[in-house]
């Protein structure tokens, strides 16, 4: 047999009047579909575990939500990422917003079967990293580099992030004199093969 958690009853009792019958209905559905389910609170919301997380529900000020952990494997009919709100059934404001009871029980049973089979949650494809914009060196720096071959060689070998450090240091100077001093130092360090923050590097320069 499953296990009920008194904290879930307290959660339902504190929910808005419209939400209480919805939460009670969902709770009954889950226990009917999976008698061995165990109730718990995760992220301050009611969840139902069966050999791992299976599904969860929540109540908000104007709607409720209900969702399965393995939504992709369940292939819910017409539901999923396009549904509004948390979970796969959109913003639930009444029991009539949910699929028929038999359909929901079927989803619960399928979710339990997936947990029995230890089906892993499909991994979301990694988003390709955006390429960093090329570093635009100010004209006074590029002109100075042309007159210093050693500094220019180091500049060409620097990573974009190290180039940005030098460019930012130079362009942040508020006075012409400060910029000239920094430019002189930049050329000196580049000629020695050093990045802008070489003093803080753990690698020997």
mmCIF file with all atom_site columns, C-alpha atoms in Angstrom:
data_model
loop_
_atom_site.group_PDB
_atom_site.id
_atom_site.type_symbol
_atom_site.label_atom_id
_atom_site.label_alt_id
_atom_site.label_comp_id
_atom_site.label_asym_id
_atom_site.label_entity_id
_atom_site.label_seq_id
_atom_site.pdbx_PDB_ins_code
_atom_site.Cartn_x
_atom_site.Cartn_y
_atom_site.Cartn_z
_atom_site.occupancy
_atom_site.B_iso_or_equiv
_atom_site.pdbx_formal_charge
_atom_site.auth_seq_id
_atom_site.auth_comp_id
_atom_site.auth_asym_id
_atom_site.auth_atom_id
_atom_site.pdbx_PDB_model_num
ATOM 1   C CA . UNK A 1 1   ? 0.000   0.000  0.000   1.00 0.00 ? 1   UNK A CA 1
ATOM 2   C CA . UNK A 1 2   ? 0.985   3.592  -0.521  1.00 0.00 ? 2   UNK A CA 1
ATOM 3   C CA . UNK A 1 3   ? 1.587   6.252  2.076   1.00 0.00 ? 3   UNK A CA 1
ATOM 4   C CA . UNK A 1 4   ? -0.300  9.481  2.614   1.00 0.00 ? 4   UNK A CA 1
ATOM 5   C CA . UNK A 1 5   ? 1.415   12.512 4.070   1.00 0.00 ? 5   UNK A CA 1
ATOM 6   C CA . UNK A 1 6   ? -0.531  14.684 6.546   1.00 0.00 ? 6   UNK A CA 1
ATOM 7   C CA . UNK A 1 7   ? 1.321   17.710 5.154   1.00 0.00 ? 7   UNK A CA 1
ATOM 8   C CA . UNK A 1 8   ? -0.589  17.246 1.889   1.00 0.00 ? 8   UNK A CA 1
ATOM 9   C CA . UNK A 1 9   ? -3.883  17.420 3.760   1.00 0.00 ? 9   UNK A CA 1
ATOM 10  C CA . UNK A 1 10  ? -2.707  20.617 5.454   1.00 0.00 ? 10  UNK A CA 1
ATOM 11  C CA . UNK A 1 11  ? -1.646  22.035 2.077   1.00 0.00 ? 11  UNK A CA 1
ATOM 12  C CA . UNK A 1 12  ? -5.080  21.341 0.610   1.00 0.00 ? 12  UNK A CA 1
ATOM 13  C CA . UNK A 1 13  ? -6.827  22.830 3.638   1.00 0.00 ? 13  UNK A CA 1
ATOM 14  C CA . UNK A 1 14  ? -4.854  26.067 3.265   1.00 0.00 ? 14  UNK A CA 1
ATOM 15  C CA . UNK A 1 15  ? -5.540  26.340 -0.482  1.00 0.00 ? 15  UNK A CA 1
ATOM 16  C CA . UNK A 1 16  ? -8.145  28.711 -1.915  1.00 0.00 ? 16  UNK A CA 1
ATOM 17  C CA . UNK A 1 17  ? -11.740 27.357 -1.855  1.00 0.00 ? 17  UNK A CA 1
ATOM 18  C CA . UNK A 1 18  ? -11.806 26.854 -5.652  1.00 0.00 ? 18  UNK A CA 1
ATOM 19  C CA . UNK A 1 19  ? -8.556  24.851 -5.491  1.00 0.00 ? 19  UNK A CA 1
ATOM 20  C CA . UNK A 1 20  ? -9.482  22.383 -2.758  1.00 0.00 ? 20  UNK A CA 1
ATOM 21  C CA . UNK A 1 21  ? -11.817 20.145 -4.817  1.00 0.00 ? 21  UNK A CA 1
ATOM 22  C CA . UNK A 1 22  ? -9.300  20.131 -7.685  1.00 0.00 ? 22  UNK A CA 1
ATOM 23  C CA . UNK A 1 23  ? -6.448  19.037 -5.415  1.00 0.00 ? 23  UNK A CA 1
ATOM 24  C CA . UNK A 1 24  ? -8.591  16.384 -3.727  1.00 0.00 ? 24  UNK A CA 1
ATOM 25  C CA . UNK A 1 25  ? -9.648  15.083 -7.138  1.00 0.00 ? 25  UNK A CA 1
ATOM 26  C CA . UNK A 1 26  ? -6.061  14.862 -8.383  1.00 0.00 ? 26  UNK A CA 1
ATOM 27  C CA . UNK A 1 27  ? -4.933  13.177 -5.186  1.00 0.00 ? 27  UNK A CA 1
ATOM 28  C CA . UNK A 1 28  ? -7.638  10.546 -5.577  1.00 0.00 ? 28  UNK A CA 1
ATOM 29  C CA . UNK A 1 29  ? -6.700  10.012 -9.241  1.00 0.00 ? 29  UNK A CA 1
ATOM 30  C CA . UNK A 1 30  ? -3.047  9.402  -8.411  1.00 0.00 ? 30  UNK A CA 1
ATOM 31  C CA . UNK A 1 31  ? -3.806  6.905  -5.629  1.00 0.00 ? 31  UNK A CA 1
ATOM 32  C CA . UNK A 1 32  ? -6.277  5.087  -7.866  1.00 0.00 ? 32  UNK A CA 1
ATOM 33  C CA . UNK A 1 33  ? -3.797  4.811  -10.716 1.00 0.00 ? 33  UNK A CA 1
ATOM 34  C CA . UNK A 1 34  ? -0.902  3.851  -8.463  1.00 0.00 ? 34  UNK A CA 1
ATOM 35  C CA . UNK A 1 35  ? -1.965  2.422  -5.081  1.00 0.00 ? 35  UNK A CA 1
ATOM 36  C CA . UNK A 1 36  ? 1.698   2.100  -4.019  1.00 0.00 ? 36  UNK A CA 1
ATOM 37  C CA . UNK A 1 37  ? 2.402   5.819  -4.445  1.00 0.00 ? 37  UNK A CA 1
ATOM 38  C CA . UNK A 1 38  ? 3.990   7.757  -1.587  1.00 0.00 ? 38  UNK A CA 1
ATOM 39  C CA . UNK A 1 39  ? 3.142   11.379 -0.889  1.00 0.00 ? 39  UNK A CA 1
ATOM 40  C CA . UNK A 1 40  ? 5.708   14.005 0.004   1.00 0.00 ? 40  UNK A CA 1
ATOM 41  C CA . UNK A 1 41  ? 6.458   17.717 -0.236  1.00 0.00 ? 41  UNK A CA 1
ATOM 42  C CA . UNK A 1 42  ? 9.099   18.909 -2.691  1.00 0.00 ? 42  UNK A CA 1
ATOM 43  C CA . UNK A 1 43  ? 9.810   22.583 -3.273  1.00 0.00 ? 43  UNK A CA 1
ATOM 44  C CA . UNK A 1 44  ? 6.903   23.266 -0.857  1.00 0.00 ? 44  UNK A CA 1
ATOM 45  C CA . UNK A 1 45  ? 4.442   21.566 -3.246  1.00 0.00 ? 45  UNK A CA 1
ATOM 46  C CA . UNK A 1 46  ? 2.704   18.158 -3.059  1.00 0.00 ? 46  UNK A CA 1
ATOM 47  C CA . UNK A 1 47  ? 4.467   15.408 -5.005  1.00 0.00 ? 47  UNK A CA 1
ATOM 48  C CA . UNK A 1 48  ? 3.764   11.743 -5.543  1.00 0.00 ? 48  UNK A CA 1
ATOM 49  C CA . UNK A 1 49  ? 6.677   9.298  -5.628  1.00 0.00 ? 49  UNK A CA 1
ATOM 50  C CA . UNK A 1 50  ? 6.795   5.774  -6.941  1.00 0.00 ? 50  UNK A CA 1
ATOM 51  C CA . UNK A 1 51  ? 10.319  4.428  -7.368  1.00 0.00 ? 51  UNK A CA 1
ATOM 52  C CA . UNK A 1 52  ? 11.317  8.035  -7.912  1.00 0.00 ? 52  UNK A CA 1
ATOM 53  C CA . UNK A 1 53  ? 9.407   11.221 -8.636  1.00 0.00 ? 53  UNK A CA 1
ATOM 54  C CA . UNK A 1 54  ? 6.244   10.509 -10.627 1.00 0.00 ? 54  UNK A CA 1
ATOM 55  C CA . UNK A 1 55  ? 4.042   13.612 -10.588 1.00 0.00 ? 55  UNK A CA 1
ATOM 56  C CA . UNK A 1 56  ? 3.138   16.708 -8.607  1.00 0.00 ? 56  UNK A CA 1
ATOM 57  C CA . UNK A 1 57  ? 0.462   19.325 -8.122  1.00 0.00 ? 57  UNK A CA 1
ATOM 58  C CA . UNK A 1 58  ? 0.260   22.870 -6.823  1.00 0.00 ? 58  UNK A CA 1
ATOM 59  C CA . UNK A 1 59  ? -2.283  25.558 -5.980  1.00 0.00 ? 59  UNK A CA 1
ATOM 60  C CA . UNK A 1 60  ? -1.888  29.242 -6.741  1.00 0.00 ? 60  UNK A CA 1
ATOM 61  C CA . UNK A 1 61  ? -4.081  32.286 -6.180  1.00 0.00 ? 61  UNK A CA 1
ATOM 62  C CA . UNK A 1 62  ? -6.183  31.815 -9.297  1.00 0.00 ? 62  UNK A CA 1
ATOM 63  C CA . UNK A 1 63  ? -5.328  28.381 -10.687 1.00 0.00 ? 63  UNK A CA 1
ATOM 64  C CA . UNK A 1 64  ? -3.864  24.956 -9.981  1.00 0.00 ? 64  UNK A CA 1
ATOM 65  C CA . UNK A 1 65  ? -1.314  22.895 -11.865 1.00 0.00 ? 65  UNK A CA 1
ATOM 66  C CA . UNK A 1 66  ? -0.622  19.199 -12.300 1.00 0.00 ? 66  UNK A CA 1
ATOM 67  C CA . UNK A 1 67  ? 2.248   17.560 -14.124 1.00 0.00 ? 67  UNK A CA 1
ATOM 68  C CA . UNK A 1 68  ? 4.150   14.347 -14.675 1.00 0.00 ? 68  UNK A CA 1
ATOM 69  C CA . UNK A 1 69  ? 7.901   14.088 -14.268 1.00 0.00 ? 69  UNK A CA 1
ATOM 70  C CA . UNK A 1 70  ? 8.396   12.093 -17.472 1.00 0.00 ? 70  UNK A CA 1
ATOM 71  C CA . UNK A 1 71  ? 6.173   14.148 -19.744 1.00 0.00 ? 71  UNK A CA 1
ATOM 72  C CA . UNK A 1 72  ? 8.187   13.470 -22.908 1.00 0.00 ? 72  UNK A CA 1
ATOM 73  C CA . UNK A 1 73  ? 8.057   9.692  -22.429 1.00 0.00 ? 73  UNK A CA 1
ATOM 74  C CA . UNK A 1 74  ? 4.342   9.813  -21.614 1.00 0.00 ? 74  UNK A CA 1
ATOM 75  C CA . UNK A 1 75  ? 3.552   11.653 -24.866 1.00 0.00 ? 75  UNK A CA 1
ATOM 76  C CA . UNK A 1 76  ? 0.441   13.287 -23.425 1.00 0.00 ? 76  UNK A CA 1
ATOM 77  C CA . UNK A 1 77  ? -2.215  13.945 -26.032 1.00 0.00 ? 77  UNK A CA 1
ATOM 78  C CA . UNK A 1 78  ? -1.988  17.554 -27.153 1.00 0.00 ? 78  UNK A CA 1
ATOM 79  C CA . UNK A 1 79  ? -0.270  18.596 -23.958 1.00 0.00 ? 79  UNK A CA 1
ATOM 80  C CA . UNK A 1 80  ? 3.264   19.471 -22.976 1.00 0.00 ? 80  UNK A CA 1
ATOM 81  C CA . UNK A 1 81  ? 5.427   22.528 -23.521 1.00 0.00 ? 81  UNK A CA 1
ATOM 82  C CA . UNK A 1 82  ? 2.703   24.519 -25.276 1.00 0.00 ? 82  UNK A CA 1
ATOM 83  C CA . UNK A 1 83  ? 0.368   24.378 -22.299 1.00 0.00 ? 83  UNK A CA 1
ATOM 84  C CA . UNK A 1 84  ? 0.123   27.564 -20.258 1.00 0.00 ? 84  UNK A CA 1
ATOM 85  C CA . UNK A 1 85  ? 1.245   27.410 -16.650 1.00 0.00 ? 85  UNK A CA 1
ATOM 86  C CA . UNK A 1 86  ? 3.232   24.747 -14.821 1.00 0.00 ? 86  UNK A CA 1
ATOM 87  C CA . UNK A 1 87  ? 2.729   21.085 -15.626 1.00 0.00 ? 87  UNK A CA 1
ATOM 88  C CA . UNK A 1 88  ? 1.162   19.676 -18.773 1.00 0.00 ? 88  UNK A CA 1
ATOM 89  C CA . UNK A 1 89  ? -2.479  20.625 -18.276 1.00 0.00 ? 89  UNK A CA 1
ATOM 90  C CA . UNK A 1 90  ? -2.348  24.398 -18.327 1.00 0.00 ? 90  UNK A CA 1
ATOM 91  C CA . UNK A 1 91  ? -4.031  26.646 -15.788 1.00 0.00 ? 91  UNK A CA 1
ATOM 92  C CA . UNK A 1 92  ? -6.568  24.498 -13.967 1.00 0.00 ? 92  UNK A CA 1
ATOM 93  C CA . UNK A 1 93  ? -9.413  26.526 -12.443 1.00 0.00 ? 93  UNK A CA 1
ATOM 94  C CA . UNK A 1 94  ? -12.002 23.731 -12.203 1.00 0.00 ? 94  UNK A CA 1
ATOM 95  C CA . UNK A 1 95  ? -12.129 19.936 -12.414 1.00 0.00 ? 95  UNK A CA 1
ATOM 96  C CA . UNK A 1 96  ? -13.751 20.350 -15.828 1.00 0.00 ? 96  UNK A CA 1
ATOM 97  C CA . UNK A 1 97  ? -10.443 21.776 -17.118 1.00 0.00 ? 97  UNK A CA 1
ATOM 98  C CA . UNK A 1 98  ? -8.849  18.352 -16.667 1.00 0.00 ? 98  UNK A CA 1
ATOM 99  C CA . UNK A 1 99  ? -9.103  15.324 -18.980 1.00 0.00 ? 99  UNK A CA 1
ATOM 100 C CA . UNK A 1 100 ? -11.701 12.692 -18.035 1.00 0.00 ? 100 UNK A CA 1
ATOM 101 C CA . UNK A 1 101 ? -10.984 10.677 -14.913 1.00 0.00 ? 101 UNK A CA 1
ATOM 102 C CA . UNK A 1 102 ? -10.272 7.464  -16.849 1.00 0.00 ? 102 UNK A CA 1
ATOM 103 C CA . UNK A 1 103 ? -7.748  9.259  -19.057 1.00 0.00 ? 103 UNK A CA 1
ATOM 104 C CA . UNK A 1 104 ? -5.910  10.737 -16.076 1.00 0.00 ? 104 UNK A CA 1
ATOM 105 C CA . UNK A 1 105 ? -5.793  7.372  -14.312 1.00 0.00 ? 105 UNK A CA 1
ATOM 106 C CA . UNK A 1 106 ? -4.322  5.917  -17.491 1.00 0.00 ? 106 UNK A CA 1
ATOM 107 C CA . UNK A 1 107 ? -1.597  8.558  -17.454 1.00 0.00 ? 107 UNK A CA 1
ATOM 108 C CA . UNK A 1 108 ? -0.790  7.732  -13.837 1.00 0.00 ? 108 UNK A CA 1
ATOM 109 C CA . UNK A 1 109 ? -0.557  4.027  -14.602 1.00 0.00 ? 109 UNK A CA 1
ATOM 110 C CA . UNK A 1 110 ? 1.694   4.704  -17.582 1.00 0.00 ? 110 UNK A CA 1
ATOM 111 C CA . UNK A 1 111 ? 3.912   6.958  -15.457 1.00 0.00 ? 111 UNK A CA 1
ATOM 112 C CA . UNK A 1 112 ? 4.196   4.190  -12.846 1.00 0.00 ? 112 UNK A CA 1
ATOM 113 C CA . UNK A 1 113 ? 5.139   1.696  -15.577 1.00 0.00 ? 113 UNK A CA 1
ATOM 114 C CA . UNK A 1 114 ? 7.873   4.041  -16.806 1.00 0.00 ? 114 UNK A CA 1
ATOM 115 C CA . UNK A 1 115 ? 9.283   4.286  -13.288 1.00 0.00 ? 115 UNK A CA 1
ATOM 116 C CA . UNK A 1 116 ? 9.088   0.499  -13.000 1.00 0.00 ? 116 UNK A CA 1
ATOM 117 C CA . UNK A 1 117 ? 11.108  0.218  -16.199 1.00 0.00 ? 117 UNK A CA 1
ATOM 118 C CA . UNK A 1 118 ? 13.523  2.894  -14.974 1.00 0.00 ? 118 UNK A CA 1
ATOM 119 C CA . UNK A 1 119 ? 13.034  4.924  -18.125 1.00 0.00 ? 119 UNK A CA 1
ATOM 120 C CA . UNK A 1 120 ? 15.353  7.923  -17.923 1.00 0.00 ? 120 UNK A CA 1
ATOM 121 C CA . UNK A 1 121 ? 14.070  11.431 -18.464 1.00 0.00 ? 121 UNK A CA 1
ATOM 122 C CA . UNK A 1 122 ? 15.061  12.434 -22.026 1.00 0.00 ? 122 UNK A CA 1
ATOM 123 C CA . UNK A 1 123 ? 17.866  14.966 -21.965 1.00 0.00 ? 123 UNK A CA 1
ATOM 124 C CA . UNK A 1 124 ? 17.168  18.382 -23.391 1.00 0.00 ? 124 UNK A CA 1
ATOM 125 C CA . UNK A 1 125 ? 19.423  19.167 -26.349 1.00 0.00 ? 125 UNK A CA 1
ATOM 126 C CA . UNK A 1 126 ? 22.197  21.567 -25.483 1.00 0.00 ? 126 UNK A CA 1
ATOM 127 C CA . UNK A 1 127 ? 21.801  25.005 -26.945 1.00 0.00 ? 127 UNK A CA 1
ATOM 128 C CA . UNK A 1 128 ? 24.707  25.979 -29.163 1.00 0.00 ? 128 UNK A CA 1
ATOM 129 C CA . UNK A 1 129 ? 26.940  28.550 -27.558 1.00 0.00 ? 129 UNK A CA 1
ATOM 130 C CA . UNK A 1 130 ? 26.859  31.963 -29.084 1.00 0.00 ? 130 UNK A CA 1
ATOM 131 C CA . UNK A 1 131 ? 30.121  32.961 -30.662 1.00 0.00 ? 131 UNK A CA 1
ATOM 132 C CA . UNK A 1 132 ? 31.753  35.887 -28.936 1.00 0.00 ? 132 UNK A CA 1
ATOM 133 C CA . UNK A 1 133 ? 31.767  39.080 -30.954 1.00 0.00 ? 133 UNK A CA 1
ATOM 134 C CA . UNK A 1 134 ? 35.179  39.940 -32.374 1.00 0.00 ? 134 UNK A CA 1
ATOM 135 C CA . UNK A 1 135 ? 37.239  42.356 -30.290 1.00 0.00 ? 135 UNK A CA 1
ATOM 136 C CA . UNK A 1 136 ? 37.550  45.780 -31.894 1.00 0.00 ? 136 UNK A CA 1
ATOM 137 C CA . UNK A 1 137 ? 40.769  47.443 -30.826 1.00 0.00 ? 137 UNK A CA 1
ATOM 138 C CA . UNK A 1 138 ? 40.845  51.260 -30.898 1.00 0.00 ? 138 UNK A CA 1
ATOM 139 C CA . UNK A 1 139 ? 42.799  52.803 -33.754 1.00 0.00 ? 139 UNK A CA 1
ATOM 140 C CA . UNK A 1 140 ? 45.512  54.215 -31.476 1.00 0.00 ? 140 UNK A CA 1
ATOM 141 C CA . UNK A 1 141 ? 46.245  50.696 -30.216 1.00 0.00 ? 141 UNK A CA 1
ATOM 142 C CA . UNK A 1 142 ? 46.375  49.077 -33.662 1.00 0.00 ? 142 UNK A CA 1
ATOM 143 C CA . UNK A 1 143 ? 48.655  51.881 -34.911 1.00 0.00 ? 143 UNK A CA 1
ATOM 144 C CA . UNK A 1 144 ? 50.970  51.411 -31.941 1.00 0.00 ? 144 UNK A CA 1
ATOM 145 C CA . UNK A 1 145 ? 51.078  47.652 -32.437 1.00 0.00 ? 145 UNK A CA 1
ATOM 146 C CA . UNK A 1 146 ? 52.208  48.105 -36.046 1.00 0.00 ? 146 UNK A CA 1
ATOM 147 C CA . UNK A 1 147 ? 55.303  49.870 -34.709 1.00 0.00 ? 147 UNK A CA 1
ATOM 148 C CA . UNK A 1 148 ? 56.083  47.160 -32.141 1.00 0.00 ? 148 UNK A CA 1
ATOM 149 C CA . UNK A 1 149 ? 56.482  43.707 -33.717 1.00 0.00 ? 149 UNK A CA 1
ATOM 150 C CA . UNK A 1 150 ? 56.953  41.844 -30.422 1.00 0.00 ? 150 UNK A CA 1
ATOM 151 C CA . UNK A 1 151 ? 53.828  43.363 -28.911 1.00 0.00 ? 151 UNK A CA 1
ATOM 152 C CA . UNK A 1 152 ? 51.875  42.713 -32.106 1.00 0.00 ? 152 UNK A CA 1
ATOM 153 C CA . UNK A 1 153 ? 52.907  39.044 -32.090 1.00 0.00 ? 153 UNK A CA 1
ATOM 154 C CA . UNK A 1 154 ? 51.618  38.610 -28.537 1.00 0.00 ? 154 UNK A CA 1
ATOM 155 C CA . UNK A 1 155 ? 48.405  40.476 -29.386 1.00 0.00 ? 155 UNK A CA 1
ATOM 156 C CA . UNK A 1 156 ? 47.775  38.111 -32.294 1.00 0.00 ? 156 UNK A CA 1
ATOM 157 C CA . UNK A 1 157 ? 48.158  35.106 -30.013 1.00 0.00 ? 157 UNK A CA 1
ATOM 158 C CA . UNK A 1 158 ? 45.912  36.415 -27.219 1.00 0.00 ? 158 UNK A CA 1
ATOM 159 C CA . UNK A 1 159 ? 42.457  34.938 -26.669 1.00 0.00 ? 159 UNK A CA 1
ATOM 160 C CA . UNK A 1 160 ? 39.447  37.224 -27.284 1.00 0.00 ? 160 UNK A CA 1
ATOM 161 C CA . UNK A 1 161 ? 38.868  37.520 -23.519 1.00 0.00 ? 161 UNK A CA 1
ATOM 162 C CA . UNK A 1 162 ? 42.449  38.674 -22.899 1.00 0.00 ? 162 UNK A CA 1
ATOM 163 C CA . UNK A 1 163 ? 42.183  41.179 -25.735 1.00 0.00 ? 163 UNK A CA 1
ATOM 164 C CA . UNK A 1 164 ? 38.974  42.573 -24.215 1.00 0.00 ? 164 UNK A CA 1
ATOM 165 C CA . UNK A 1 165 ? 40.770  43.092 -20.907 1.00 0.00 ? 165 UNK A CA 1
ATOM 166 C CA . UNK A 1 166 ? 43.369  45.304 -22.545 1.00 0.00 ? 166 UNK A CA 1
ATOM 167 C CA . UNK A 1 167 ? 40.806  47.184 -24.666 1.00 0.00 ? 167 UNK A CA 1
ATOM 168 C CA . UNK A 1 168 ? 38.573  47.821 -21.645 1.00 0.00 ? 168 UNK A CA 1
ATOM 169 C CA . UNK A 1 169 ? 41.512  49.080 -19.587 1.00 0.00 ? 169 UNK A CA 1
ATOM 170 C CA . UNK A 1 170 ? 42.496  51.523 -22.312 1.00 0.00 ? 170 UNK A CA 1
ATOM 171 C CA . UNK A 1 171 ? 39.040  52.805 -23.215 1.00 0.00 ? 171 UNK A CA 1
ATOM 172 C CA . UNK A 1 172 ? 38.019  53.300 -19.583 1.00 0.00 ? 172 UNK A CA 1
ATOM 173 C CA . UNK A 1 173 ? 40.721  55.959 -19.130 1.00 0.00 ? 173 UNK A CA 1
ATOM 174 C CA . UNK A 1 174 ? 38.994  59.317 -18.544 1.00 0.00 ? 174 UNK A CA 1
ATOM 175 C CA . UNK A 1 175 ? 41.954  61.529 -19.406 1.00 0.00 ? 175 UNK A CA 1
ATOM 176 C CA . UNK A 1 176 ? 44.345  61.612 -22.345 1.00 0.00 ? 176 UNK A CA 1
ATOM 177 C CA . UNK A 1 177 ? 47.377  61.401 -20.072 1.00 0.00 ? 177 UNK A CA 1
ATOM 178 C CA . UNK A 1 178 ? 46.007  58.308 -18.346 1.00 0.00 ? 178 UNK A CA 1
ATOM 179 C CA . UNK A 1 179 ? 45.296  56.656 -21.674 1.00 0.00 ? 179 UNK A CA 1
ATOM 180 C CA . UNK A 1 180 ? 48.810  57.353 -22.943 1.00 0.00 ? 180 UNK A CA 1
ATOM 181 C CA . UNK A 1 181 ? 50.364  55.850 -19.810 1.00 0.00 ? 181 UNK A CA 1
ATOM 182 C CA . UNK A 1 182 ? 48.182  52.791 -20.111 1.00 0.00 ? 182 UNK A CA 1
ATOM 183 C CA . UNK A 1 183 ? 49.003  52.423 -23.803 1.00 0.00 ? 183 UNK A CA 1
ATOM 184 C CA . UNK A 1 184 ? 52.708  52.550 -23.014 1.00 0.00 ? 184 UNK A CA 1
ATOM 185 C CA . UNK A 1 185 ? 52.287  49.915 -20.310 1.00 0.00 ? 185 UNK A CA 1
ATOM 186 C CA . UNK A 1 186 ? 50.137  47.777 -22.640 1.00 0.00 ? 186 UNK A CA 1
ATOM 187 C CA . UNK A 1 187 ? 52.852  47.723 -25.289 1.00 0.00 ? 187 UNK A CA 1
ATOM 188 C CA . UNK A 1 188 ? 55.493  46.932 -22.667 1.00 0.00 ? 188 UNK A CA 1
ATOM 189 C CA . UNK A 1 189 ? 53.545  43.997 -21.250 1.00 0.00 ? 189 UNK A CA 1
ATOM 190 C CA . UNK A 1 190 ? 52.587  42.665 -24.675 1.00 0.00 ? 190 UNK A CA 1
ATOM 191 C CA . UNK A 1 191 ? 56.209  42.805 -25.767 1.00 0.00 ? 191 UNK A CA 1
ATOM 192 C CA . UNK A 1 192 ? 57.015  40.666 -22.720 1.00 0.00 ? 192 UNK A CA 1
ATOM 193 C CA . UNK A 1 193 ? 54.241  38.211 -23.690 1.00 0.00 ? 193 UNK A CA 1
ATOM 194 C CA . UNK A 1 194 ? 52.005  39.129 -20.750 1.00 0.00 ? 194 UNK A CA 1
ATOM 195 C CA . UNK A 1 195 ? 48.186  39.327 -20.583 1.00 0.00 ? 195 UNK A CA 1
ATOM 196 C CA . UNK A 1 196 ? 46.545  42.333 -18.922 1.00 0.00 ? 196 UNK A CA 1
ATOM 197 C CA . UNK A 1 197 ? 46.055  40.624 -15.550 1.00 0.00 ? 197 UNK A CA 1
ATOM 198 C CA . UNK A 1 198 ? 49.335  38.714 -15.539 1.00 0.00 ? 198 UNK A CA 1
ATOM 199 C CA . UNK A 1 199 ? 49.989  39.734 -11.923 1.00 0.00 ? 199 UNK A CA 1
ATOM 200 C CA . UNK A 1 200 ? 47.075  37.558 -10.800 1.00 0.00 ? 200 UNK A CA 1
ATOM 201 C CA . UNK A 1 201 ? 47.951  34.573 -12.999 1.00 0.00 ? 201 UNK A CA 1
ATOM 202 C CA . UNK A 1 202 ? 49.140  31.363 -11.334 1.00 0.00 ? 202 UNK A CA 1
ATOM 203 C CA . UNK A 1 203 ? 51.172  30.532 -14.420 1.00 0.00 ? 203 UNK A CA 1
ATOM 204 C CA . UNK A 1 204 ? 54.762  31.835 -14.540 1.00 0.00 ? 204 UNK A CA 1
ATOM 205 C CA . UNK A 1 205 ? 55.204  34.712 -17.010 1.00 0.00 ? 205 UNK A CA 1
#
